[in-house]
JSON list of C-alpha atoms (C1' of nucleotides) in Angstrom, two decimals:
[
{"chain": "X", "resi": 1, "resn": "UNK", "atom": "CA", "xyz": [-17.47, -6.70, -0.03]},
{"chain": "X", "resi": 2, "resn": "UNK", "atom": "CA", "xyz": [-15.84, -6.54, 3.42]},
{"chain": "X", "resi": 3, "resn": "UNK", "atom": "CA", "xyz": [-13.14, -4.26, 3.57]},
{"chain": "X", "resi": 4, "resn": "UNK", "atom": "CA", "xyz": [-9.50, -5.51, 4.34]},
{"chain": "X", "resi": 5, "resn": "UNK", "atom": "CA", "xyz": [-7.55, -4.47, 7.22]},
{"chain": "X", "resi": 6, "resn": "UNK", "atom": "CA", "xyz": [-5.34, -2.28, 5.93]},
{"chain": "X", "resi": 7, "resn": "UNK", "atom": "CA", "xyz": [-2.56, -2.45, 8.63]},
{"chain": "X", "resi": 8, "resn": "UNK", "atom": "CA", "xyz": [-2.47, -5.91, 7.27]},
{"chain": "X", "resi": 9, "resn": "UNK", "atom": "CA", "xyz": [-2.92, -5.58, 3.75]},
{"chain": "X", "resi": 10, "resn": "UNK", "atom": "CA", "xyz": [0.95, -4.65, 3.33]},
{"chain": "X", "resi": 11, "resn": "UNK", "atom": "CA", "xyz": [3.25, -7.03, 1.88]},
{"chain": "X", "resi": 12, "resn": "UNK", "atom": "CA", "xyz": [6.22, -6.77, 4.91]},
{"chain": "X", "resi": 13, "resn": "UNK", "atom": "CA", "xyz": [3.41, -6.71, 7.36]},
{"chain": "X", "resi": 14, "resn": "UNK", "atom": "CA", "xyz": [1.68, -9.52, 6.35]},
{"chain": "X", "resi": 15, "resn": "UNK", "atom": "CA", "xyz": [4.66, -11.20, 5.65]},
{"chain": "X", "resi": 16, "resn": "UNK", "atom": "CA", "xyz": [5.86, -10.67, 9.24]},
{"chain": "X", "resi": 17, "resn": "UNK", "atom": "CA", "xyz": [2.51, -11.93, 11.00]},
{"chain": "X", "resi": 18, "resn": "UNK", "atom": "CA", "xyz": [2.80, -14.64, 8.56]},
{"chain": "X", "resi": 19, "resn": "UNK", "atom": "CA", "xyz": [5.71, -16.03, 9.85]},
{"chain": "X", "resi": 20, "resn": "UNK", "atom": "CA", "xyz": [4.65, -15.48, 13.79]},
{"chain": "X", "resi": 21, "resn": "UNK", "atom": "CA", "xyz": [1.42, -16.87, 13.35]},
{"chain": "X", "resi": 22, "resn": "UNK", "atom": "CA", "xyz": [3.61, -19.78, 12.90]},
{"chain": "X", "resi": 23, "resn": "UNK", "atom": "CA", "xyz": [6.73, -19.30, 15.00]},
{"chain": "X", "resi": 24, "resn": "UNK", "atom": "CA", "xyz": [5.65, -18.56, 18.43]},
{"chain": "X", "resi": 25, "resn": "UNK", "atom": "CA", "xyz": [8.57, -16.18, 18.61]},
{"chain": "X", "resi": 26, "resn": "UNK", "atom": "CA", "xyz": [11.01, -14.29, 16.11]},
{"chain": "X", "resi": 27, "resn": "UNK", "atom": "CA", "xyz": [13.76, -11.95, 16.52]},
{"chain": "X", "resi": 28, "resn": "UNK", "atom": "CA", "xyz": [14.67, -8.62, 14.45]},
{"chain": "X", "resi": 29, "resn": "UNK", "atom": "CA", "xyz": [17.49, -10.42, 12.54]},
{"chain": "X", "resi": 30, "resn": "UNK", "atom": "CA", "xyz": [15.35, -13.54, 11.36]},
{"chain": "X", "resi": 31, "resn": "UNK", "atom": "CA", "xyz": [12.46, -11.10, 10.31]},
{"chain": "X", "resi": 32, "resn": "UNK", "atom": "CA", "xyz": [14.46, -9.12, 8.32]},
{"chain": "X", "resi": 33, "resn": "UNK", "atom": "CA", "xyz": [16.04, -12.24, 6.77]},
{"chain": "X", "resi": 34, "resn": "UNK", "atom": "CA", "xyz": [13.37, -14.19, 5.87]},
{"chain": "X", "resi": 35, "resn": "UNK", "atom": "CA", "xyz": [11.10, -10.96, 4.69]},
{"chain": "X", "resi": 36, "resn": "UNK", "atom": "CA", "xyz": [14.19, -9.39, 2.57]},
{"chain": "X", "resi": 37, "resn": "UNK", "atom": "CA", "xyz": [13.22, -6.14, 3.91]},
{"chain": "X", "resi": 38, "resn": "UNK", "atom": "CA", "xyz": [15.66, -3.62, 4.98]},
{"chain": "X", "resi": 39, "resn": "UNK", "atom": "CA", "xyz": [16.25, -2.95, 8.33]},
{"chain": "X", "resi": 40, "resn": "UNK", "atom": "CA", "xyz": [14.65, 0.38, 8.10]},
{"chain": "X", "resi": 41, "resn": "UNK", "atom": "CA", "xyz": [11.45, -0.43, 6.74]},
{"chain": "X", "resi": 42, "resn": "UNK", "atom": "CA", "xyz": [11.26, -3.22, 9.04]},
{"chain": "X", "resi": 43, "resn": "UNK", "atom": "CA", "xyz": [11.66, -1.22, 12.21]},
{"chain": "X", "resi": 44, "resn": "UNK", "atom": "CA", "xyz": [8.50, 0.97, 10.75]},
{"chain": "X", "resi": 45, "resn": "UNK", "atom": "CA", "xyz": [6.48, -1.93, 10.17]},
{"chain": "X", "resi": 46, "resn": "UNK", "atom": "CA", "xyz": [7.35, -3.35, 13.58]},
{"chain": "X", "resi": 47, "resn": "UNK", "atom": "CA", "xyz": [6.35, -0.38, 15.54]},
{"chain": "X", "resi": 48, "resn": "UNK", "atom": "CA", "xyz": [3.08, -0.10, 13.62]},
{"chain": "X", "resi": 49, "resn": "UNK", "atom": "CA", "xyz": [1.95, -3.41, 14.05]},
{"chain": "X", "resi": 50, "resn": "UNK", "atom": "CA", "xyz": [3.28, -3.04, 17.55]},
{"chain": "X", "resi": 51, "resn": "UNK", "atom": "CA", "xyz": [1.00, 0.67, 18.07]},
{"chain": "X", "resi": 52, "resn": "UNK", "atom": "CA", "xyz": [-1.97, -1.84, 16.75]},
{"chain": "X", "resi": 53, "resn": "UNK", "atom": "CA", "xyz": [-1.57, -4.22, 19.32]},
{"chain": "X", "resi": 54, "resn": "UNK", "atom": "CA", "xyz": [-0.67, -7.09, 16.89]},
{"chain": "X", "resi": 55, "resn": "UNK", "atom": "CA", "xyz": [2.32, -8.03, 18.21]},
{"chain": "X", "resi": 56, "resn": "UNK", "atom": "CA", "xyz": [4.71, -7.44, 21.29]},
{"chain": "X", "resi": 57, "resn": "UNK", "atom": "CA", "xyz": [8.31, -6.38, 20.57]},
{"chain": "X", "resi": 58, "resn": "UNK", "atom": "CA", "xyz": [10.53, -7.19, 23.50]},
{"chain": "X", "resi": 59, "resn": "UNK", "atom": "CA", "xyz": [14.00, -5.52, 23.38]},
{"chain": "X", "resi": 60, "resn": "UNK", "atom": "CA", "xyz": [16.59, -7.75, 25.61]},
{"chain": "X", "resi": 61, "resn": "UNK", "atom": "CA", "xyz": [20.42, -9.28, 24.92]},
{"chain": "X", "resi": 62, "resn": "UNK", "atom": "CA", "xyz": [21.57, -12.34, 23.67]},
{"chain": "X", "resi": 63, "resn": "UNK", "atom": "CA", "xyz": [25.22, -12.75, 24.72]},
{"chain": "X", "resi": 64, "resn": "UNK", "atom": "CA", "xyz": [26.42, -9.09, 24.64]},
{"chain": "X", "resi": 65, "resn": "UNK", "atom": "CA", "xyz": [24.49, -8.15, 21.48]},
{"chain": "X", "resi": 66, "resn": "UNK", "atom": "CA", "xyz": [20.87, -6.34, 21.76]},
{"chain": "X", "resi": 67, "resn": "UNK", "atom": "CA", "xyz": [18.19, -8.73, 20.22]},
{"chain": "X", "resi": 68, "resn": "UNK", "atom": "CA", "xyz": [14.26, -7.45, 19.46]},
{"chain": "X", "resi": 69, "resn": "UNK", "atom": "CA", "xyz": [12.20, -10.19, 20.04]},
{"chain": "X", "resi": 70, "resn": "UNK", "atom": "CA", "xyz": [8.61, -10.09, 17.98]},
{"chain": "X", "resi": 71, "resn": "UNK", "atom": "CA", "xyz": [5.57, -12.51, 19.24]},
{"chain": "X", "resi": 72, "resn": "UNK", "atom": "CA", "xyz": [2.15, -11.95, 17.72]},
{"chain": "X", "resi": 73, "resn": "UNK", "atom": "CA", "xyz": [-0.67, -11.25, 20.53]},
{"chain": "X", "resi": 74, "resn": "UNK", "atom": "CA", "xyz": [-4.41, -12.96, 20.65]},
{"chain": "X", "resi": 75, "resn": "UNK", "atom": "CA", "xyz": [-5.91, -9.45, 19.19]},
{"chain": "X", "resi": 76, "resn": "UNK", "atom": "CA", "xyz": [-3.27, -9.97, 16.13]},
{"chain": "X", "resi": 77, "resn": "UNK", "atom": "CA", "xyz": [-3.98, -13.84, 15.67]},
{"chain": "X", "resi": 78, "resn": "UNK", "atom": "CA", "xyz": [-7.39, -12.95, 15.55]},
{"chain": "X", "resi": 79, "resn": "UNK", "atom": "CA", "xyz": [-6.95, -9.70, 12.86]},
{"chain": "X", "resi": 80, "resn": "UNK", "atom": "CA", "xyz": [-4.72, -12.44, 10.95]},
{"chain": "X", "resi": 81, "resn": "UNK", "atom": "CA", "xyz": [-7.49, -14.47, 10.68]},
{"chain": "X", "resi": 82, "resn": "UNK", "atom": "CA", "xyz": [-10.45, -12.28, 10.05]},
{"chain": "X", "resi": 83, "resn": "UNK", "atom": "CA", "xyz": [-8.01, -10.59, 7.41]},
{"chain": "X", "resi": 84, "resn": "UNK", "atom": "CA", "xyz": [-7.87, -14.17, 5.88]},
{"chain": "X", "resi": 85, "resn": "UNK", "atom": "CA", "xyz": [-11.77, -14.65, 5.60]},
{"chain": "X", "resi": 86, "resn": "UNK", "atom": "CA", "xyz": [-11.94, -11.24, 3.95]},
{"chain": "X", "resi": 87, "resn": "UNK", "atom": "CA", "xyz": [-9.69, -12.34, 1.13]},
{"chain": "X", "resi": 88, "resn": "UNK", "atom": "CA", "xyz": [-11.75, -15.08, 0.67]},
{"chain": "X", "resi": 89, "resn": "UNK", "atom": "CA", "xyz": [-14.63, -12.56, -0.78]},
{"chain": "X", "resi": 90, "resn": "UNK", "atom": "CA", "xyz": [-11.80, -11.49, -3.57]},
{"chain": "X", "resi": 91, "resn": "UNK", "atom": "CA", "xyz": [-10.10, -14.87, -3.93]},
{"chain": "X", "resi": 92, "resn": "UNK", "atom": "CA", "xyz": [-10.71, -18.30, -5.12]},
{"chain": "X", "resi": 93, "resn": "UNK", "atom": "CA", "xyz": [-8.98, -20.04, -2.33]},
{"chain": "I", "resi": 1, "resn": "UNK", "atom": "CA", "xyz": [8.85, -15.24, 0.00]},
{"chain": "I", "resi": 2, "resn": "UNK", "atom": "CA", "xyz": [7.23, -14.41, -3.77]},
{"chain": "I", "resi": 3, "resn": "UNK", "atom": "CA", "xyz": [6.74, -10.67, -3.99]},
{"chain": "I", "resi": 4, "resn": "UNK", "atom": "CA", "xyz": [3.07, -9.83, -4.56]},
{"chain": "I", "resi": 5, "resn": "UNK", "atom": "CA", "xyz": [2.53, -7.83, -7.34]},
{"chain": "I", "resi": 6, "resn": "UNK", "atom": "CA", "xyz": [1.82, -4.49, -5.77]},
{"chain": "I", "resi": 7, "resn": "UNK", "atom": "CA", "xyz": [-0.84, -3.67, -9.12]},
{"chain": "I", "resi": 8, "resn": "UNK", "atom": "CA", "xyz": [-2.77, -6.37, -7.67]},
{"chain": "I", "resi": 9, "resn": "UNK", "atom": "CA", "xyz": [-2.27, -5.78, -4.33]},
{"chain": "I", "resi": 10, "resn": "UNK", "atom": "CA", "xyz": [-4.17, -3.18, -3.48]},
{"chain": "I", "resi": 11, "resn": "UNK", "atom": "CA", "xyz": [-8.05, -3.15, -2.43]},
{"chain": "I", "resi": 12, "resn": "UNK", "atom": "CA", "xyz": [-9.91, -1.73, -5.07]},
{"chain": "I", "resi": 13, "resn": "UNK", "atom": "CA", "xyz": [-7.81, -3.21, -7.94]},
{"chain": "I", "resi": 14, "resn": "UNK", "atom": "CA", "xyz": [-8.24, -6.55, -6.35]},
{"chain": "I", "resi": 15, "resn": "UNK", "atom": "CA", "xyz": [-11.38, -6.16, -5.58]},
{"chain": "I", "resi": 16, "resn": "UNK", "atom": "CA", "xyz": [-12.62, -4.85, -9.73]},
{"chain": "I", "resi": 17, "resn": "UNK", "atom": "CA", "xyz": [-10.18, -7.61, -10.78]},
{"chain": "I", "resi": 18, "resn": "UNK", "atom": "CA", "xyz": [-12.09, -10.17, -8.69]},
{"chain": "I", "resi": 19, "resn": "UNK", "atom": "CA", "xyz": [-14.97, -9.47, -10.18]},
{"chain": "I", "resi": 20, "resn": "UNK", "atom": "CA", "xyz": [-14.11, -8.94, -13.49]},
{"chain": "I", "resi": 21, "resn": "UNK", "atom": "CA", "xyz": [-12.58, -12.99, -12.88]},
{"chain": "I", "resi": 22, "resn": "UNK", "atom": "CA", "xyz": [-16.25, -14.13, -12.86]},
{"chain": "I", "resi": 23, "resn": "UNK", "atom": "CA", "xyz": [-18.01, -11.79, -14.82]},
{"chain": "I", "resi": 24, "resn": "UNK", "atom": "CA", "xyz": [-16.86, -11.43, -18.87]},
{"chain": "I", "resi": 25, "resn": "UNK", "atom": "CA", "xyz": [-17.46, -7.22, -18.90]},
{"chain": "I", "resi": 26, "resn": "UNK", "atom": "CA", "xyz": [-18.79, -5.11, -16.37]},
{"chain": "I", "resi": 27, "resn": "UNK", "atom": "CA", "xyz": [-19.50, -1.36, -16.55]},
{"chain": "I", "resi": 28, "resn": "UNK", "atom": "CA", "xyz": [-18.32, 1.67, -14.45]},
{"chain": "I", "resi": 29, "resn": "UNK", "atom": "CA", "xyz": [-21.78, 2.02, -12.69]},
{"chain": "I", "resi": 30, "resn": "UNK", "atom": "CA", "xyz": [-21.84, -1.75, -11.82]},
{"chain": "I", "resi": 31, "resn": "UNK", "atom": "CA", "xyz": [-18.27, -1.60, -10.47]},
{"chain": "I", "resi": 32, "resn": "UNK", "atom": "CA", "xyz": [-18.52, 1.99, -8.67]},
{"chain": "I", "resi": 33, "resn": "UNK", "atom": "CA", "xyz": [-21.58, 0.09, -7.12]},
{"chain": "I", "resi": 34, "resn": "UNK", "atom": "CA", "xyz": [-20.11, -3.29, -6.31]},
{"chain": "I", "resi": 35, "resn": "UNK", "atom": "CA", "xyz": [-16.57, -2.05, -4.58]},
{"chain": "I", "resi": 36, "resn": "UNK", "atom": "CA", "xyz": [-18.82, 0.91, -3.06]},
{"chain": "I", "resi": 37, "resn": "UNK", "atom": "CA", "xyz": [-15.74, 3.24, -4.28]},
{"chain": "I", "resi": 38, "resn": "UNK", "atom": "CA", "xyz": [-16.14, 6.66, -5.41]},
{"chain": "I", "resi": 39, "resn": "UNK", "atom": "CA", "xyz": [-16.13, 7.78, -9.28]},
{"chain": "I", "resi": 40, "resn": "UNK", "atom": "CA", "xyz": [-13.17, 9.03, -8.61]},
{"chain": "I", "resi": 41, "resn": "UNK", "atom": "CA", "xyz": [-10.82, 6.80, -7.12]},
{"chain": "I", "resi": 42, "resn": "UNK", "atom": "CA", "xyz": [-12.15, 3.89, -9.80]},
{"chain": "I", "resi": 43, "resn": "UNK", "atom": "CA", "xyz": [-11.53, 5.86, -12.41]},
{"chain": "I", "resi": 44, "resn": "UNK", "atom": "CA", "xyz": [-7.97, 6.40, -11.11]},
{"chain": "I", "resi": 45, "resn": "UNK", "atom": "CA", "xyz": [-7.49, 2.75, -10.74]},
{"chain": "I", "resi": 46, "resn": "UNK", "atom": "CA", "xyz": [-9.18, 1.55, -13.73]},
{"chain": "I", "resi": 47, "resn": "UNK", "atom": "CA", "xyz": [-6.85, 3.12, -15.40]},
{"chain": "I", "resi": 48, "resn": "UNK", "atom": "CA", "xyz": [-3.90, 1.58, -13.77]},
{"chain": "I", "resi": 49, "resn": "UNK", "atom": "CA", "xyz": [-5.33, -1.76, -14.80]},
{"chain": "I", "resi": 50, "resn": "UNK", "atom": "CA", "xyz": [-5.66, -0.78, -18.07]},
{"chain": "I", "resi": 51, "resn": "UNK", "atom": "CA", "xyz": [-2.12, 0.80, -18.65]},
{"chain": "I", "resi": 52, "resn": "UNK", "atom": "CA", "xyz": [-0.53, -2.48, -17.22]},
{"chain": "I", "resi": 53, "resn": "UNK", "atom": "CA", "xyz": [-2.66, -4.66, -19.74]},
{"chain": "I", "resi": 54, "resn": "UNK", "atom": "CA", "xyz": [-4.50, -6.05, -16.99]},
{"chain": "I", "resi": 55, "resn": "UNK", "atom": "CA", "xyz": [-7.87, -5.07, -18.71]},
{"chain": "I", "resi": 56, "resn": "UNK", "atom": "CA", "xyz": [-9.71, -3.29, -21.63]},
{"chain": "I", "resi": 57, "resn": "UNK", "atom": "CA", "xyz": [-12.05, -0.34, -21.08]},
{"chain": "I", "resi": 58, "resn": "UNK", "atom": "CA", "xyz": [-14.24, 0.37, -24.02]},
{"chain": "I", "resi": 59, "resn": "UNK", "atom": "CA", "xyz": [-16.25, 3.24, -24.19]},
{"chain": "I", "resi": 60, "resn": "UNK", "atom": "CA", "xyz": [-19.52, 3.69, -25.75]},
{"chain": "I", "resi": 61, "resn": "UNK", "atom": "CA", "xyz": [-23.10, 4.12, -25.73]},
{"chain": "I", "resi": 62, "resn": "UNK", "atom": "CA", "xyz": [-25.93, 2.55, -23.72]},
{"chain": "I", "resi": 63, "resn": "UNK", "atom": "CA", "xyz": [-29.33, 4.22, -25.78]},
{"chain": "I", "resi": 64, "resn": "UNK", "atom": "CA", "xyz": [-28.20, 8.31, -24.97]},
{"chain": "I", "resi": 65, "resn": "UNK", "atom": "CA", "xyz": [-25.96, 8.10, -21.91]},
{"chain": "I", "resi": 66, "resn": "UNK", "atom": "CA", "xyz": [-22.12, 6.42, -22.18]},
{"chain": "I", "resi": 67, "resn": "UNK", "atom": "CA", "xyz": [-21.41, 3.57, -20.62]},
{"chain": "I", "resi": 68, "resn": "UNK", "atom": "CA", "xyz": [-17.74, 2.58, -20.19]},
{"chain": "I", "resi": 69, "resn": "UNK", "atom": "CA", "xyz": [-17.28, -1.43, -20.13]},
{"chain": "I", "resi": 70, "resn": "UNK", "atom": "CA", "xyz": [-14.56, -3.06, -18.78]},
{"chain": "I", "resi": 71, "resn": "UNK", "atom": "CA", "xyz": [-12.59, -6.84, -19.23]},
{"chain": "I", "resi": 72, "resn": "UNK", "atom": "CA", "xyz": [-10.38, -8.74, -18.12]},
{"chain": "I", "resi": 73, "resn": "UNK", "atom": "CA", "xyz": [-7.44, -9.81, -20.75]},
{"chain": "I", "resi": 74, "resn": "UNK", "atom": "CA", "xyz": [-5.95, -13.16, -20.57]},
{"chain": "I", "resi": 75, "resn": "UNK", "atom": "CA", "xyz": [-2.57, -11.02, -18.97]},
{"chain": "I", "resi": 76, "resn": "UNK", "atom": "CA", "xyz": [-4.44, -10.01, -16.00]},
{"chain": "I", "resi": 77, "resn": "UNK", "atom": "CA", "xyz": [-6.20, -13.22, -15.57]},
{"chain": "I", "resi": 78, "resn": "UNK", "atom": "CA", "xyz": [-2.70, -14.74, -15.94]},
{"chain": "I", "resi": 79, "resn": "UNK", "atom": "CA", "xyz": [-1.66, -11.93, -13.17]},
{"chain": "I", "resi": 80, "resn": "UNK", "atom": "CA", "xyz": [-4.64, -12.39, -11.12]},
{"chain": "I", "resi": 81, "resn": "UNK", "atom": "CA", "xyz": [-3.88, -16.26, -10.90]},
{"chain": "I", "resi": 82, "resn": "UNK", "atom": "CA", "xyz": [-0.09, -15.56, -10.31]},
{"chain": "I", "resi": 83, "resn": "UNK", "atom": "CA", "xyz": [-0.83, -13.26, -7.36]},
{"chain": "I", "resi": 84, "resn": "UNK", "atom": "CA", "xyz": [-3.35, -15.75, -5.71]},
{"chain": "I", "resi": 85, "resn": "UNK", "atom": "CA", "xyz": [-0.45, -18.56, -5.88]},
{"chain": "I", "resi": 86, "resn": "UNK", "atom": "CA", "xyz": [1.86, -16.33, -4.27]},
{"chain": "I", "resi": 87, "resn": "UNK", "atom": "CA", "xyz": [-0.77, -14.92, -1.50]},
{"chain": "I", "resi": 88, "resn": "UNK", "atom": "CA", "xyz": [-0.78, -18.76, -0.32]},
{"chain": "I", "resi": 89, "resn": "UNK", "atom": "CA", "xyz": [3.18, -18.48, 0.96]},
{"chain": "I", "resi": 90, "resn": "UNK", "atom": "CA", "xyz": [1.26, -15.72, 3.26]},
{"chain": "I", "resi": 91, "resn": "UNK", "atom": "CA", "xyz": [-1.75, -17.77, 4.49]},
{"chain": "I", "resi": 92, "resn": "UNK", "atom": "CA", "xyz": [-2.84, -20.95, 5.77]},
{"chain": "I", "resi": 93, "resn": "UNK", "atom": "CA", "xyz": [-4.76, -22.64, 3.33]},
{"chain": "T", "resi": 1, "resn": "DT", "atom": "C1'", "xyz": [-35.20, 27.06, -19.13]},
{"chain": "T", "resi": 2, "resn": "DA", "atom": "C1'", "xyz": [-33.18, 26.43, -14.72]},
{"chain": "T", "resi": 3, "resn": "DA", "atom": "C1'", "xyz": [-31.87, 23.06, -11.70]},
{"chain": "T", "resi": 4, "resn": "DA", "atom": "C1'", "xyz": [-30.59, 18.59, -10.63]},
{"chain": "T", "resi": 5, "resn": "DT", "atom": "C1'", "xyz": [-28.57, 14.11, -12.01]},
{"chain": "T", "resi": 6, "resn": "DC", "atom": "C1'", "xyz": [-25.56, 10.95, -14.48]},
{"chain": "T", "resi": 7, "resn": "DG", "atom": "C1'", "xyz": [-21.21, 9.26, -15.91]},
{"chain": "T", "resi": 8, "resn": "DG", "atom": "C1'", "xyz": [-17.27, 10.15, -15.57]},
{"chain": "T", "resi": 9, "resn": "DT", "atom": "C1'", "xyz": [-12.11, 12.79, -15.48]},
{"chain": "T", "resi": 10, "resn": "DT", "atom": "C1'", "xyz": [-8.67, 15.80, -13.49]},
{"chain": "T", "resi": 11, "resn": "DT", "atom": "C1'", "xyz": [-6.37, 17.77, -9.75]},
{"chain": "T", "resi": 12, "resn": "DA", "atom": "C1'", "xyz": [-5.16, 18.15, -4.95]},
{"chain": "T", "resi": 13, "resn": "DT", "atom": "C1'", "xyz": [-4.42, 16.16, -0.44]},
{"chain": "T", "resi": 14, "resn": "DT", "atom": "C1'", "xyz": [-3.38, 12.67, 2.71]},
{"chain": "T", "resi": 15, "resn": "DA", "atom": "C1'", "xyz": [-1.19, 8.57, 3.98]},
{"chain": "T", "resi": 16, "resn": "DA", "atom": "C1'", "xyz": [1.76, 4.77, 3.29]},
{"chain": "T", "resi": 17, "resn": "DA", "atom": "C1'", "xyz": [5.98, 2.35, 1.74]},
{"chain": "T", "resi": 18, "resn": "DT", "atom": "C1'", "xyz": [10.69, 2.46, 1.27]},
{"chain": "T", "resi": 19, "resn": "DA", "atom": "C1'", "xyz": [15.38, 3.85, 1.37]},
{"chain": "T", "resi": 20, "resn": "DA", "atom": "C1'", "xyz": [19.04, 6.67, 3.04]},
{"chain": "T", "resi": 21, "resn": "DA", "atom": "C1'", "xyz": [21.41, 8.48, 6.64]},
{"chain": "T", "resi": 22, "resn": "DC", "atom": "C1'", "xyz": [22.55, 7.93, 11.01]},
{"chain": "T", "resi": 23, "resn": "DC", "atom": "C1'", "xyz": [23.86, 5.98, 15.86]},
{"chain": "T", "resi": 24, "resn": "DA", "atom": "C1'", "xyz": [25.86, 3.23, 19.75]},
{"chain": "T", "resi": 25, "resn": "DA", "atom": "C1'", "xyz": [27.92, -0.94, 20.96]},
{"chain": "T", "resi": 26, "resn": "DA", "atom": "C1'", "xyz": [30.68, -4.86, 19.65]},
{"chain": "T", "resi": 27, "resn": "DT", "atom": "C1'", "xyz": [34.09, -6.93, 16.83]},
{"chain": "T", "resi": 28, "resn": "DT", "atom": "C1'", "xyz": [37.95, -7.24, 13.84]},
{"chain": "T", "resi": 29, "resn": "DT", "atom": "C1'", "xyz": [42.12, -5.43, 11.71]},
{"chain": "T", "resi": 30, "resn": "DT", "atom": "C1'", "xyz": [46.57, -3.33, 11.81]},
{"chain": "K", "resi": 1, "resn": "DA", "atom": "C1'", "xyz": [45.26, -0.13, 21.51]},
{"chain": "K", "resi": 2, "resn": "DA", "atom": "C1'", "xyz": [43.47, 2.82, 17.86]},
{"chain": "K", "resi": 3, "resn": "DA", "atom": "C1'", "xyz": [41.18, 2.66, 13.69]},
{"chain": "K", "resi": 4, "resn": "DA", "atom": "C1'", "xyz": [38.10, 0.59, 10.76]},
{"chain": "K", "resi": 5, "resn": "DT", "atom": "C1'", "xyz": [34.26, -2.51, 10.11]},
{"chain": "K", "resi": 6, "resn": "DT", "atom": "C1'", "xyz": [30.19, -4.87, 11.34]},
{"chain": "K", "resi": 7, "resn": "DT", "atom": "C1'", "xyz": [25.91, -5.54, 13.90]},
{"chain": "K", "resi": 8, "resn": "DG", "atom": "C1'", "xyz": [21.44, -4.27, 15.23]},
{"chain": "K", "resi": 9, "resn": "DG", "atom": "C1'", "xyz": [18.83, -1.27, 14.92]},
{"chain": "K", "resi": 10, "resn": "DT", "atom": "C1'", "xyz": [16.17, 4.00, 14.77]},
{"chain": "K", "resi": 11, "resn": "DT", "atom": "C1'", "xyz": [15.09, 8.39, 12.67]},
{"chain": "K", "resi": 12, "resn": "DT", "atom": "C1'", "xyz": [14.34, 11.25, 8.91]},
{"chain": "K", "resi": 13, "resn": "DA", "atom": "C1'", "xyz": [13.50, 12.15, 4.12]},
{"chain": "K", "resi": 14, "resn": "DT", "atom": "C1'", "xyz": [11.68, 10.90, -0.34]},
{"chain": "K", "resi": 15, "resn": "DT", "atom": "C1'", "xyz": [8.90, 8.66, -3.48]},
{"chain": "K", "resi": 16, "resn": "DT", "atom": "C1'", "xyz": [4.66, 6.62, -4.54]},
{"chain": "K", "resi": 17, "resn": "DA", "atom": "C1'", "xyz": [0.03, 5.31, -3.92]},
{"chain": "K", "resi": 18, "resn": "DA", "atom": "C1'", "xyz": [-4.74, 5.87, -2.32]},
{"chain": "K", "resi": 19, "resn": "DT", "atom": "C1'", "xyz": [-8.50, 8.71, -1.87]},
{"chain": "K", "resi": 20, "resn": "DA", "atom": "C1'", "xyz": [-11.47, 12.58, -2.03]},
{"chain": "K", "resi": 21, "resn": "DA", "atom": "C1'", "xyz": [-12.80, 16.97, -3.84]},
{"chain": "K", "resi": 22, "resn": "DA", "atom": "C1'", "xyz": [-13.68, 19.73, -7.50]},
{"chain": "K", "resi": 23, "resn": "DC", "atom": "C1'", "xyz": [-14.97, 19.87, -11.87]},
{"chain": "K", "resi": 24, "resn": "DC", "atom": "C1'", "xyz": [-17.14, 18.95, -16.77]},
{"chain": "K", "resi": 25, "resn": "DG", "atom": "C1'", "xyz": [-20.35, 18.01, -20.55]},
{"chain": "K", "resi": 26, "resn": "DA", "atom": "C1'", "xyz": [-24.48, 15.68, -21.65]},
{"chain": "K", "resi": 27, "resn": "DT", "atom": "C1'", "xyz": [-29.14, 14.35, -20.13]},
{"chain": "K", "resi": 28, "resn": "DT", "atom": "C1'", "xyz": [-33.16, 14.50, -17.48]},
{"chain": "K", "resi": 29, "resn": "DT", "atom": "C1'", "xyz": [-36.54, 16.53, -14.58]},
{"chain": "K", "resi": 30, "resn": "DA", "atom": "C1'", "xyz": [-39.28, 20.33, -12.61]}
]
DNA sequence: TAAATCGGTTTATTAAATAAACCAAATTTT
DNA sequence: AAAATTTGGTTTATTTAATAAACCGATTTA
């Protein structure tokens, strides 16, 4: 049985790589929103993903307010996906 | 997004669950071998399962030595199925 | 009969998940 | 225009989970 990447085996984290396999781009606010998470626990999960190399976190403004921009990276589409095949050893899918 | 439940969601559990889907009973030795985990650690989590519902352990006798065999119950298939529905909000299927 | 092995359980350690507390900047209220 | 509140987060602390290490009694093996 292969084992499961366990930076991805996490609900918020797969629940945030979730949403930018499919999104292109997503900002701190919409994460947060979407995943229910708190703000704090987000931010954690964020950076670790980020550390990985999963995804790029890109701190700018929108207007005068700070926005964190999130976009998943070709090493984390790829992790997303062999993560995905792995289930498929414990999963009827 | 469906929260997954977090007995379930966890790599061993999943993983003795899984097979335990397709199997009727399986003993300790068979399941220490199949998830590669250590005695420890299985024992640990087989008894997680067990104190949600999720299975039965039985222990007994195979000729001298014990043998402690383990099922699913028609809960933890029930849970088992309800995780994998909610897993597919996560993934592309 | 001493030593090793088998089938586990219990206890301790490490790591992860989560929330709580906090902060600076912007906005709203009075 | 000060004070209070909200926004968009980060940092720190706490709780919980995962895992390994140490152990135990019974059974084989040398």
């Amino acid at each position: 049985m292969k084992e499961l990447d366990p930076l991805l085996h996490s609900q918020l984290r797969l629940a945030v790589m979730s949403i930018l396999m499919s999104v292109e781009e997503a900002d701190f606010v919409y994460l947060r929103e979407k995943t229910e998470s708190t703000a704090g626990n987000l931010s954690v999960q964020l950076d670790r993903l980020s550390a990985a190399g999963y995804i790029t976190v890109e701190k700018g403004f929108a207007g005068k307010r700070t926005r964190t921009l999130c976009r998943i990276t070709p090493l984390g589409r790829a992790a997303f996906e062999s993560y995905v095949d792995a289930l498929r050893q414990y999963l009827p899918l």
